[in-house]
Amino acid sequence: MPLTHRARLSLRCFTLSSLALAALAATGVAWAEPPLVLQPTLQLPPPPRGDKARQRPIILLADELRARPDLDALAEGHVEFRRAGTVIRADRLSYDSADDLAVARGNVQILREGSSFRGPELQLKVQRFEGFFLQPEFDLPLLGSGGRADRVDFLDSARSRLSNALYSSCPRDGSGDPDWLLRASRVRLDTETNQGLAEGAVLQFLGLPILGLPVLSFPLSDDRKSGWLPPNFGLDSRSGFELGIPYYWNIAPNRDATITPTLLTRRGPAVGLEFRYLEPRDRGRINLELLPHDRVAGRSRLGWTFDHAGSLRDGWTYKANLFRVSDDGYWEDFPRLVPTITPRLLPLDLQAERSLQTPVGPGLLYARTLRWQVLSARDASAAIVAPYDRGPQLGLRLEPTLGLGLRASVETELNRFTRPQVGGARDGQPTGWRWHALGQLSRTWGDAGWWLTPKMSVNAASYGTDQPMSDGRTRASRVIPTLSVDTGLVFERNSRWFGRAQRQTLEPRLLYVNTTYRDQSRLPNFDSADRDFNLVSLYGENAYSGIDRVADAHQLTAGVVTRWTDALTGAETMRLGVAQRVRFRDQRVTLEAGGAPLTQKMSDLLFEGSTALVPNWHFDAAVQYNPDIRRTVRSNLTTVYVPGPFRTLSLNYLYARGLSEQLAVGWQWPVYRGSARPVGASSGCGGTLYAVGRLTYSLSDSRITGSIGGLEYDAGCWIGRIVAERNSTGRNNATTTLHWQIELVGLSRLGSNPLQVLKDNIPGYRLLRDPRVVSPLAAEP
């Protein structure tokens, strides 16, 4: 019985348990049990997935439908066929009920699991998902990519085979050949094993083949898979051209390793290893870089790191951070392999701690061992002062629970201090043991507009040294009490700046400190140093960091901060602050024995401020001014201009009187924007070219101390980067590294990765693409 075009409005969309039932229902045949009710709708539900999809009935939409009960059906005009999570659209579709075979012709489109195929003809056994698609074009929206093939054979719901396939994330609208494409004579996809296999694979870029492999395998999701990864390559002024081909080993769901055979043209072959693990109570990473025979140095070179964190069932947690290299020159020859802000101080740090619940209150028990590897420099003028090794370090912290609003804390530690080797020898600094105890008792009164906190504290320490002190003793101790009162007010009002509603605060603050003088000139100094001059240190009770030196003080610190915040968003638009310390007596305790007392009654004046009030601009400033000499002692001025995405300019000025003066400029800015051809079409320059970099110039030494410069080209479906980095390792020594990389969007990255260098050094730098997990290429072993 035919359903003609005249019935299109009433039967535009309907659900049927079989085509035979649909045809009978449409002709008005009544069923006794159960009744069948047709319910027209103007909107189709989304396709189901998994086992539920295979149990769903057919949904058919067409301008005209002819059906024979339990035999077949023919639909023409804007056909839409749904079953088992599969959607087929076509100009004409026939369906054989006995064989479950759908044959679609004319503008055929099939949608399944978020992917789509388009082509002239499709034959498919819907339930088993077996059949073929002629000359299909396919799209993978999750990756923003797609391609075409001569033929796709659907072997079952999980497996398919493509013949003469092309894949790319560049435009495929006929406007030009894609900038990059992956060709393969045959591609097999298996979603059950999460594996794709391409035979005769060739990767082309701008019309040139750049990578060819007889067999290329890849995962079909974010899951990991063992295999060869795209090569890494770069250029270094000390090691020459570097080429590495990583092999990824997916050992287990919670363990993997990457092994990278590498060739350095000047130094010889090397190998790198990264091993990662994630256990129920432990996680960590091991990195190893081995150069068996360095032709330049004439010896083997080795660097390794070990990071680990874990816990025990009884509450103990532990961490390990180990970094060691084979020789002093390693940090100069291989700066990329020493990713730390202190490349000449490499730690061996082991820590363990456990939270406690004691009768007096919560606490923390901890232990630590810290050893330093101190690397010397080829430039004799680049001297380094090594910190002390310590181990064992055993400590206990308690926060007793007290009534009446009182707060207390207690810390006690036992440390063993030794000196690390520098250049193969130890200096003559004293070594030995130290026990110390810190105690505090305070009480705070106040509310949202004011506070007052008096506090009493004590710093006690006892020493046992391996060498006699200046007075001939090897044991000494001291106890130093401190009284302080911290108070402040918070005023608030509404205001309006540049047409924007603002909330302004005024926050004056006073800190009074009185610390008893104790002669500490004969005691060793294991860990104390001058604090940096800022608002935090000005409002601190001790002018020195660490335990060994406690500055005698009778002083008052006064300051005020005012802030403006946006009344609607709460974002800070401006902050200004000033603070100064007044000494009522000279400070006699100094870091080193025989140091001159500090007789300056008024400390340096500190000004700090920041603002984002001017659209697209951000200003930060900190100035330390000495009123006695009427000169600026230190300053740090920064300006950042960000008018839009991927546009940033920054300027930073650092000054320390008598020590250094430097200027740094950073940028990420578009310098060319093409429009000749669609982005991603070869033989055209429709993308955007960005200049990136940072230049640091020492005004006191009249030389460039560090520079980064490069270009990024965003063609939409691929990004090219070339970045040169020059780091000063001494007054007359520097290392230059060249990074270049091609990022094929939706596929992988080739080359050495400069992104971390750019993010760490250019204020406001933004990635041209949001980070996403892309399936790495892997060549079958």
PDB file of N, CA and C in Angstrom, residues 638-713:
ATOM      1  N   THR A 638      56.882  47.605  35.588  1.00  0.00           N
ATOM      2  CA  THR A 638      56.405  46.727  34.526  1.00  0.00           C
ATOM      3  C   THR A 638      55.151  47.313  33.896  1.00  0.00           C
ATOM      4  N   THR A 639      55.107  47.285  32.574  1.00  0.00           N
ATOM      5  CA  THR A 639      53.942  47.709  31.807  1.00  0.00           C
ATOM      6  C   THR A 639      53.592  46.623  30.812  1.00  0.00           C
ATOM      7  N   VAL A 640      52.313  46.238  30.773  1.00  0.00           N
ATOM      8  CA  VAL A 640      51.846  45.226  29.830  1.00  0.00           C
ATOM      9  C   VAL A 640      50.651  45.795  29.071  1.00  0.00           C
ATOM     10  N   TYR A 641      50.711  45.698  27.758  1.00  0.00           N
ATOM     11  CA  TYR A 641      49.633  46.178  26.892  1.00  0.00           C
ATOM     12  C   TYR A 641      49.045  44.985  26.148  1.00  0.00           C
ATOM     13  N   VAL A 642      47.752  44.722  26.377  1.00  0.00           N
ATOM     14  CA  VAL A 642      47.079  43.576  25.763  1.00  0.00           C
ATOM     15  C   VAL A 642      45.771  44.082  25.137  1.00  0.00           C
ATOM     16  N   PRO A 643      45.809  44.542  23.872  1.00  0.00           N
ATOM     17  CA  PRO A 643      44.589  45.055  23.250  1.00  0.00           C
ATOM     18  C   PRO A 643      43.641  43.989  22.761  1.00  0.00           C
ATOM     19  N   GLY A 644      44.091  42.744  22.705  1.00  0.00           N
ATOM     20  CA  GLY A 644      43.226  41.673  22.228  1.00  0.00           C
ATOM     21  C   GLY A 644      43.942  40.346  22.283  1.00  0.00           C
ATOM     22  N   PRO A 645      43.247  39.272  21.889  1.00  0.00           N
ATOM     23  CA  PRO A 645      43.880  37.952  21.902  1.00  0.00           C
ATOM     24  C   PRO A 645      45.115  37.910  21.003  1.00  0.00           C
ATOM     25  N   PHE A 646      46.159  37.290  21.503  1.00  0.00           N
ATOM     26  CA  PHE A 646      47.402  37.080  20.758  1.00  0.00           C
ATOM     27  C   PHE A 646      48.098  38.400  20.416  1.00  0.00           C
ATOM     28  N   ARG A 647      47.814  39.424  21.206  1.00  0.00           N
ATOM     29  CA  ARG A 647      48.483  40.723  21.059  1.00  0.00           C
ATOM     30  C   ARG A 647      48.927  41.170  22.440  1.00  0.00           C
ATOM     31  N   THR A 648      50.206  41.192  22.668  1.00  0.00           N
ATOM     32  CA  THR A 648      50.718  41.630  23.963  1.00  0.00           C
ATOM     33  C   THR A 648      52.090  42.255  23.778  1.00  0.00           C
ATOM     34  N   LEU A 649      52.299  43.375  24.466  1.00  0.00           N
ATOM     35  CA  LEU A 649      53.590  44.037  24.529  1.00  0.00           C
ATOM     36  C   LEU A 649      53.900  44.291  25.996  1.00  0.00           C
ATOM     37  N   SER A 650      55.129  44.030  26.414  1.00  0.00           N
ATOM     38  CA  SER A 650      55.499  44.229  27.817  1.00  0.00           C
ATOM     39  C   SER A 650      56.861  44.903  27.903  1.00  0.00           C
ATOM     40  N   LEU A 651      57.014  45.704  28.930  1.00  0.00           N
ATOM     41  CA  LEU A 651      58.273  46.397  29.197  1.00  0.00           C
ATOM     42  C   LEU A 651      58.539  46.308  30.689  1.00  0.00           C
ATOM     43  N   ASN A 652      59.741  45.860  31.044  1.00  0.00           N
ATOM     44  CA  ASN A 652      60.112  45.706  32.448  1.00  0.00           C
ATOM     45  C   ASN A 652      61.469  46.354  32.691  1.00  0.00           C
ATOM     46  N   TYR A 653      61.527  47.157  33.757  1.00  0.00           N
ATOM     47  CA  TYR A 653      62.769  47.829  34.135  1.00  0.00           C
ATOM     48  C   TYR A 653      63.121  47.424  35.554  1.00  0.00           C
ATOM     49  N   LEU A 654      64.334  46.881  35.743  1.00  0.00           N
ATOM     50  CA  LEU A 654      64.830  46.460  37.055  1.00  0.00           C
ATOM     51  C   LEU A 654      66.093  47.245  37.379  1.00  0.00           C
ATOM     52  N   TYR A 655      66.154  47.754  38.629  1.00  0.00           N
ATOM     53  CA  TYR A 655      67.307  48.558  39.030  1.00  0.00           C
ATOM     54  C   TYR A 655      67.658  48.244  40.470  1.00  0.00           C
ATOM     55  N   ALA A 656      68.933  47.999  40.712  1.00  0.00           N
ATOM     56  CA  ALA A 656      69.469  47.834  42.063  1.00  0.00           C
ATOM     57  C   ALA A 656      70.765  48.631  42.129  1.00  0.00           C
ATOM     58  N   ARG A 657      70.756  49.686  42.914  1.00  0.00           N
ATOM     59  CA  ARG A 657      71.894  50.612  42.943  1.00  0.00           C
ATOM     60  C   ARG A 657      73.192  49.886  43.286  1.00  0.00           C
ATOM     61  N   GLY A 658      74.174  50.087  42.448  1.00  0.00           N
ATOM     62  CA  GLY A 658      75.485  49.494  42.656  1.00  0.00           C
ATOM     63  C   GLY A 658      75.582  48.031  42.252  1.00  0.00           C
ATOM     64  N   LEU A 659      74.493  47.427  41.826  1.00  0.00           N
ATOM     65  CA  LEU A 659      74.531  46.006  41.465  1.00  0.00           C
ATOM     66  C   LEU A 659      74.161  45.762  40.007  1.00  0.00           C
ATOM     67  N   SER A 660      72.975  46.164  39.611  1.00  0.00           N
ATOM     68  CA  SER A 660      72.535  45.858  38.251  1.00  0.00           C
ATOM     69  C   SER A 660      71.465  46.837  37.813  1.00  0.00           C
ATOM     70  N   GLU A 661      71.318  46.918  36.518  1.00  0.00           N
ATOM     71  CA  GLU A 661      70.263  47.701  35.894  1.00  0.00           C
ATOM     72  C   GLU A 661      69.963  47.056  34.544  1.00  0.00           C
ATOM     73  N   GLN A 662      68.719  46.649  34.347  1.00  0.00           N
ATOM     74  CA  GLN A 662      68.403  45.954  33.104  1.00  0.00           C
ATOM     75  C   GLN A 662      67.008  46.314  32.610  1.00  0.00           C
ATOM     76  N   LEU A 663      66.839  46.133  31.319  1.00  0.00           N
ATOM     77  CA  LEU A 663      65.591  46.429  30.644  1.00  0.00           C
ATOM     78  C   LEU A 663      65.188  45.197  29.842  1.00  0.00           C
ATOM     79  N   ALA A 664      63.912  44.805  29.938  1.00  0.00           N
ATOM     80  CA  ALA A 664      63.409  43.627  29.220  1.00  0.00           C
ATOM     81  C   ALA A 664      62.164  44.019  28.442  1.00  0.00           C
ATOM     82  N   VAL A 665      62.104  43.591  27.198  1.00  0.00           N
ATOM     83  CA  VAL A 665      60.969  43.855  26.325  1.00  0.00           C
ATOM     84  C   VAL A 665      60.448  42.518  25.815  1.00  0.00           C
ATOM     85  N   GLY A 666      59.128  42.296  25.910  1.00  0.00           N
ATOM     86  CA  GLY A 666      58.516  41.061  25.419  1.00  0.00           C
ATOM     87  C   GLY A 666      57.365  41.377  24.489  1.00  0.00           C
ATOM     88  N   TRP A 667      57.079  40.469  23.566  1.00  0.00           N
ATOM     89  CA  TRP A 667      56.026  40.742  22.604  1.00  0.00           C
ATOM     90  C   TRP A 667      55.456  39.450  22.014  1.00  0.00           C
ATOM     91  N   GLN A 668      54.169  39.517  21.683  1.00  0.00           N
ATOM     92  CA  GLN A 668      53.474  38.580  20.800  1.00  0.00           C
ATOM     93  C   GLN A 668      52.526  39.439  19.982  1.00  0.00           C
ATOM     94  N   TRP A 669      52.755  39.510  18.674  1.00  0.00           N
ATOM     95  CA  TRP A 669      52.015  40.492  17.886  1.00  0.00           C
ATOM     96  C   TRP A 669      51.878  40.006  16.443  1.00  0.00           C
ATOM     97  N   PRO A 670      50.683  40.174  15.845  1.00  0.00           N
ATOM     98  CA  PRO A 670      50.528  39.807  14.431  1.00  0.00           C
ATOM     99  C   PRO A 670      51.237  40.827  13.539  1.00  0.00           C
ATOM    100  N   VAL A 671      52.053  40.352  12.612  1.00  0.00           N
ATOM    101  CA  VAL A 671      52.783  41.246  11.709  1.00  0.00           C
ATOM    102  C   VAL A 671      52.316  41.086  10.267  1.00  0.00           C
ATOM    103  N   TYR A 672      51.531  40.041   9.999  1.00  0.00           N
ATOM    104  CA  TYR A 672      51.015  39.853   8.631  1.00  0.00           C
ATOM    105  C   TYR A 672      49.720  39.069   8.729  1.00  0.00           C
ATOM    106  N   ARG A 673      48.731  39.523   8.002  1.00  0.00           N
ATOM    107  CA  ARG A 673      47.444  38.848   7.975  1.00  0.00           C
ATOM    108  C   ARG A 673      47.035  38.684   6.518  1.00  0.00           C
ATOM    109  N   GLY A 674      47.078  37.445   6.025  1.00  0.00           N
ATOM    110  CA  GLY A 674      46.812  37.184   4.619  1.00  0.00           C
ATOM    111  C   GLY A 674      45.340  37.031   4.335  1.00  0.00           C
ATOM    112  N   SER A 675      44.969  37.282   3.087  1.00  0.00           N
ATOM    113  CA  SER A 675      43.575  37.128   2.681  1.00  0.00           C
ATOM    114  C   SER A 675      43.450  36.701   1.227  1.00  0.00           C
ATOM    115  N   ALA A 676      44.578  36.294   0.622  1.00  0.00           N
ATOM    116  CA  ALA A 676      44.553  35.984  -0.808  1.00  0.00           C
ATOM    117  C   ALA A 676      43.748  34.739  -1.099  1.00  0.00           C
ATOM    118  N   ARG A 677      43.901  33.714  -0.257  1.00  0.00           N
ATOM    119  CA  ARG A 677      43.204  32.456  -0.488  1.00  0.00           C
ATOM    120  C   ARG A 677      42.648  31.948   0.836  1.00  0.00           C
ATOM    121  N   PRO A 678      41.722  30.995   0.795  1.00  0.00           N
ATOM    122  CA  PRO A 678      41.224  30.444   2.061  1.00  0.00           C
ATOM    123  C   PRO A 678      42.346  29.888   2.906  1.00  0.00           C
ATOM    124  N   VAL A 679      42.221  30.066   4.214  1.00  0.00           N
ATOM    125  CA  VAL A 679      43.234  29.577   5.136  1.00  0.00           C
ATOM    126  C   VAL A 679      43.344  28.063   5.007  1.00  0.00           C
ATOM    127  N   GLY A 680      44.583  27.586   4.866  1.00  0.00           N
ATOM    128  CA  GLY A 680      44.821  26.148   4.753  1.00  0.00           C
ATOM    129  C   GLY A 680      44.862  25.646   3.337  1.00  0.00           C
ATOM    130  N   ALA A 681      44.623  26.518   2.341  1.00  0.00           N
ATOM    131  CA  ALA A 681      44.716  26.095   0.949  1.00  0.00           C
ATOM    132  C   ALA A 681      46.124  26.333   0.456  1.00  0.00           C
ATOM    133  N   SER A 682      46.724  25.307  -0.142  1.00  0.00           N
ATOM    134  CA  SER A 682      48.126  25.407  -0.548  1.00  0.00           C
ATOM    135  C   SER A 682      48.291  26.463  -1.623  1.00  0.00           C
ATOM    136  N   SER A 683      49.510  26.936  -1.767  1.00  0.00           N
ATOM    137  CA  SER A 683      49.915  28.009  -2.683  1.00  0.00           C
ATOM    138  C   SER A 683      49.291  29.344  -2.311  1.00  0.00           C
ATOM    139  N   GLY A 684      48.742  29.448  -1.125  1.00  0.00           N
ATOM    140  CA  GLY A 684      48.206  30.718  -0.648  1.00  0.00           C
ATOM    141  C   GLY A 684      48.767  31.047   0.714  1.00  0.00           C
ATOM    142  N   CYS A 685      48.677  32.313   1.107  1.00  0.00           N
ATOM    143  CA  CYS A 685      49.145  32.757   2.430  1.00  0.00           C
ATOM    144  C   CYS A 685      47.977  33.412   3.140  1.00  0.00           C
ATOM    145  N   GLY A 686      46.970  32.620   3.434  1.00  0.00           N
ATOM    146  CA  GLY A 686      45.776  33.162   4.047  1.00  0.00           C
ATOM    147  C   GLY A 686      45.826  33.190   5.548  1.00  0.00           C
ATOM    148  N   GLY A 687      46.934  32.780   6.160  1.00  0.00           N
ATOM    149  CA  GLY A 687      47.024  32.723   7.607  1.00  0.00           C
ATOM    150  C   GLY A 687      47.541  34.017   8.203  1.00  0.00           C
ATOM    151  N   THR A 688      47.900  33.932   9.483  1.00  0.00           N
ATOM    152  CA  THR A 688      48.395  35.091  10.221  1.00  0.00           C
ATOM    153  C   THR A 688      49.790  34.781  10.749  1.00  0.00           C
ATOM    154  N   LEU A 689      50.691  35.737  10.567  1.00  0.00           N
ATOM    155  CA  LEU A 689      52.070  35.601  11.028  1.00  0.00           C
ATOM    156  C   LEU A 689      52.253  36.454  12.274  1.00  0.00           C
ATOM    157  N   TYR A 690      52.759  35.826  13.335  1.00  0.00           N
ATOM    158  CA  TYR A 690      52.978  36.498  14.617  1.00  0.00           C
ATOM    159  C   TYR A 690      54.476  36.561  14.910  1.00  0.00           C
ATOM    160  N   ALA A 691      54.904  37.687  15.421  1.00  0.00           N
ATOM    161  CA  ALA A 691      56.259  37.815  15.958  1.00  0.00           C
ATOM    162  C   ALA A 691      56.193  37.616  17.466  1.00  0.00           C
ATOM    163  N   VAL A 692      57.113  36.813  18.008  1.00  0.00           N
ATOM    164  CA  VAL A 692      57.162  36.538  19.437  1.00  0.00           C
ATOM    165  C   VAL A 692      58.596  36.711  19.913  1.00  0.00           C
ATOM    166  N   GLY A 693      58.755  37.118  21.158  1.00  0.00           N
ATOM    167  CA  GLY A 693      60.115  37.220  21.665  1.00  0.00           C
ATOM    168  C   GLY A 693      60.221  37.984  22.963  1.00  0.00           C
ATOM    169  N   ARG A 694      61.419  37.984  23.496  1.00  0.00           N
ATOM    170  CA  ARG A 694      61.774  38.739  24.706  1.00  0.00           C
ATOM    171  C   ARG A 694      63.262  39.054  24.625  1.00  0.00           C
ATOM    172  N   LEU A 695      63.611  40.293  24.925  1.00  0.00           N
ATOM    173  CA  LEU A 695      64.992  40.750  24.888  1.00  0.00           C
ATOM    174  C   LEU A 695      65.338  41.371  26.229  1.00  0.00           C
ATOM    175  N   THR A 696      66.406  40.888  26.858  1.00  0.00           N
ATOM    176  CA  THR A 696      66.861  41.405  28.140  1.00  0.00           C
ATOM    177  C   THR A 696      68.243  42.034  27.950  1.00  0.00           C
ATOM    178  N   TYR A 697      68.339  43.310  28.288  1.00  0.00           N
ATOM    179  CA  TYR A 697      69.574  44.070  28.067  1.00  0.00           C
ATOM    180  C   TYR A 697      70.063  44.639  29.390  1.00  0.00           C
ATOM    181  N   SER A 698      71.327  44.384  29.711  1.00  0.00           N
ATOM    182  CA  SER A 698      71.939  44.905  30.932  1.00  0.00           C
ATOM    183  C   SER A 698      72.484  46.297  30.649  1.00  0.00           C
ATOM    184  N   LEU A 699      71.863  47.308  31.243  1.00  0.00           N
ATOM    185  CA  LEU A 699      72.329  48.676  31.057  1.00  0.00           C
ATOM    186  C   LEU A 699      73.654  48.913  31.778  1.00  0.00           C
ATOM    187  N   SER A 700      73.882  48.204  32.878  1.00  0.00           N
ATOM    188  CA  SER A 700      75.132  48.398  33.617  1.00  0.00           C
ATOM    189  C   SER A 700      76.312  47.748  32.907  1.00  0.00           C
ATOM    190  N   ASP A 701      76.090  46.608  32.238  1.00  0.00           N
ATOM    191  CA  ASP A 701      77.178  45.923  31.530  1.00  0.00           C
ATOM    192  C   ASP A 701      77.196  46.220  30.042  1.00  0.00           C
ATOM    193  N   SER A 702      76.169  46.919  29.545  1.00  0.00           N
ATOM    194  CA  SER A 702      76.054  47.258  28.122  1.00  0.00           C
ATOM    195  C   SER A 702      76.132  46.009  27.240  1.00  0.00           C
ATOM    196  N   ARG A 703      75.311  44.992  27.585  1.00  0.00           N
ATOM    197  CA  ARG A 703      75.278  43.771  26.786  1.00  0.00           C
ATOM    198  C   ARG A 703      73.917  43.094  26.942  1.00  0.00           C
ATOM    199  N   ILE A 704      73.604  42.263  25.967  1.00  0.00           N
ATOM    200  CA  ILE A 704      72.381  41.478  26.008  1.00  0.00           C
ATOM    201  C   ILE A 704      72.642  40.238  26.857  1.00  0.00           C
ATOM    202  N   THR A 705      71.845  40.048  27.888  1.00  0.00           N
ATOM    203  CA  THR A 705      72.044  38.907  28.779  1.00  0.00           C
ATOM    204  C   THR A 705      71.118  37.734  28.458  1.00  0.00           C
ATOM    205  N   GLY A 706      70.094  37.967  27.687  1.00  0.00           N
ATOM    206  CA  GLY A 706      69.189  36.885  27.303  1.00  0.00           C
ATOM    207  C   GLY A 706      68.270  37.351  26.195  1.00  0.00           C
ATOM    208  N   SER A 707      67.993  36.471  25.255  1.00  0.00           N
ATOM    209  CA  SER A 707      67.121  36.875  24.159  1.00  0.00           C
ATOM    210  C   SER A 707      66.370  35.667  23.623  1.00  0.00           C
ATOM    211  N   ILE A 708      65.133  35.903  23.248  1.00  0.00           N
ATOM    212  CA  ILE A 708      64.283  34.921  22.594  1.00  0.00           C
ATOM    213  C   ILE A 708      63.572  35.638  21.461  1.00  0.00           C
ATOM    214  N   GLY A 709      63.597  35.069  20.287  1.00  0.00           N
ATOM    215  CA  GLY A 709      62.933  35.692  19.159  1.00  0.00           C
ATOM    216  C   GLY A 709      62.469  34.643  18.174  1.00  0.00           C
ATOM    217  N   GLY A 710      61.291  34.869  17.605  1.00  0.00           N
ATOM    218  CA  GLY A 710      60.799  33.893  16.645  1.00  0.00           C
ATOM    219  C   GLY A 710      59.534  34.343  15.964  1.00  0.00           C
ATOM    220  N   LEU A 711      59.007  33.439  15.153  1.00  0.00           N
ATOM    221  CA  LEU A 711      57.794  33.672  14.386  1.00  0.00           C
ATOM    222  C   LEU A 711      56.867  32.486  14.543  1.00  0.00           C
ATOM    223  N   GLU A 712      55.566  32.768  14.569  1.00  0.00           N
ATOM    224  CA  GLU A 712      54.529  31.747  14.555  1.00  0.00           C
ATOM    225  C   GLU A 712      53.574  32.057  13.401  1.00  0.00           C
ATOM    226  N   TYR A 713      53.297  31.062  12.593  1.00  0.00           N
ATOM    227  CA  TYR A 713      52.377  31.236  11.471  1.00  0.00           C
ATOM    228  C   TYR A 713      51.186  30.312  11.675  1.00  0.00           C
TER     229      TYR A 713
END
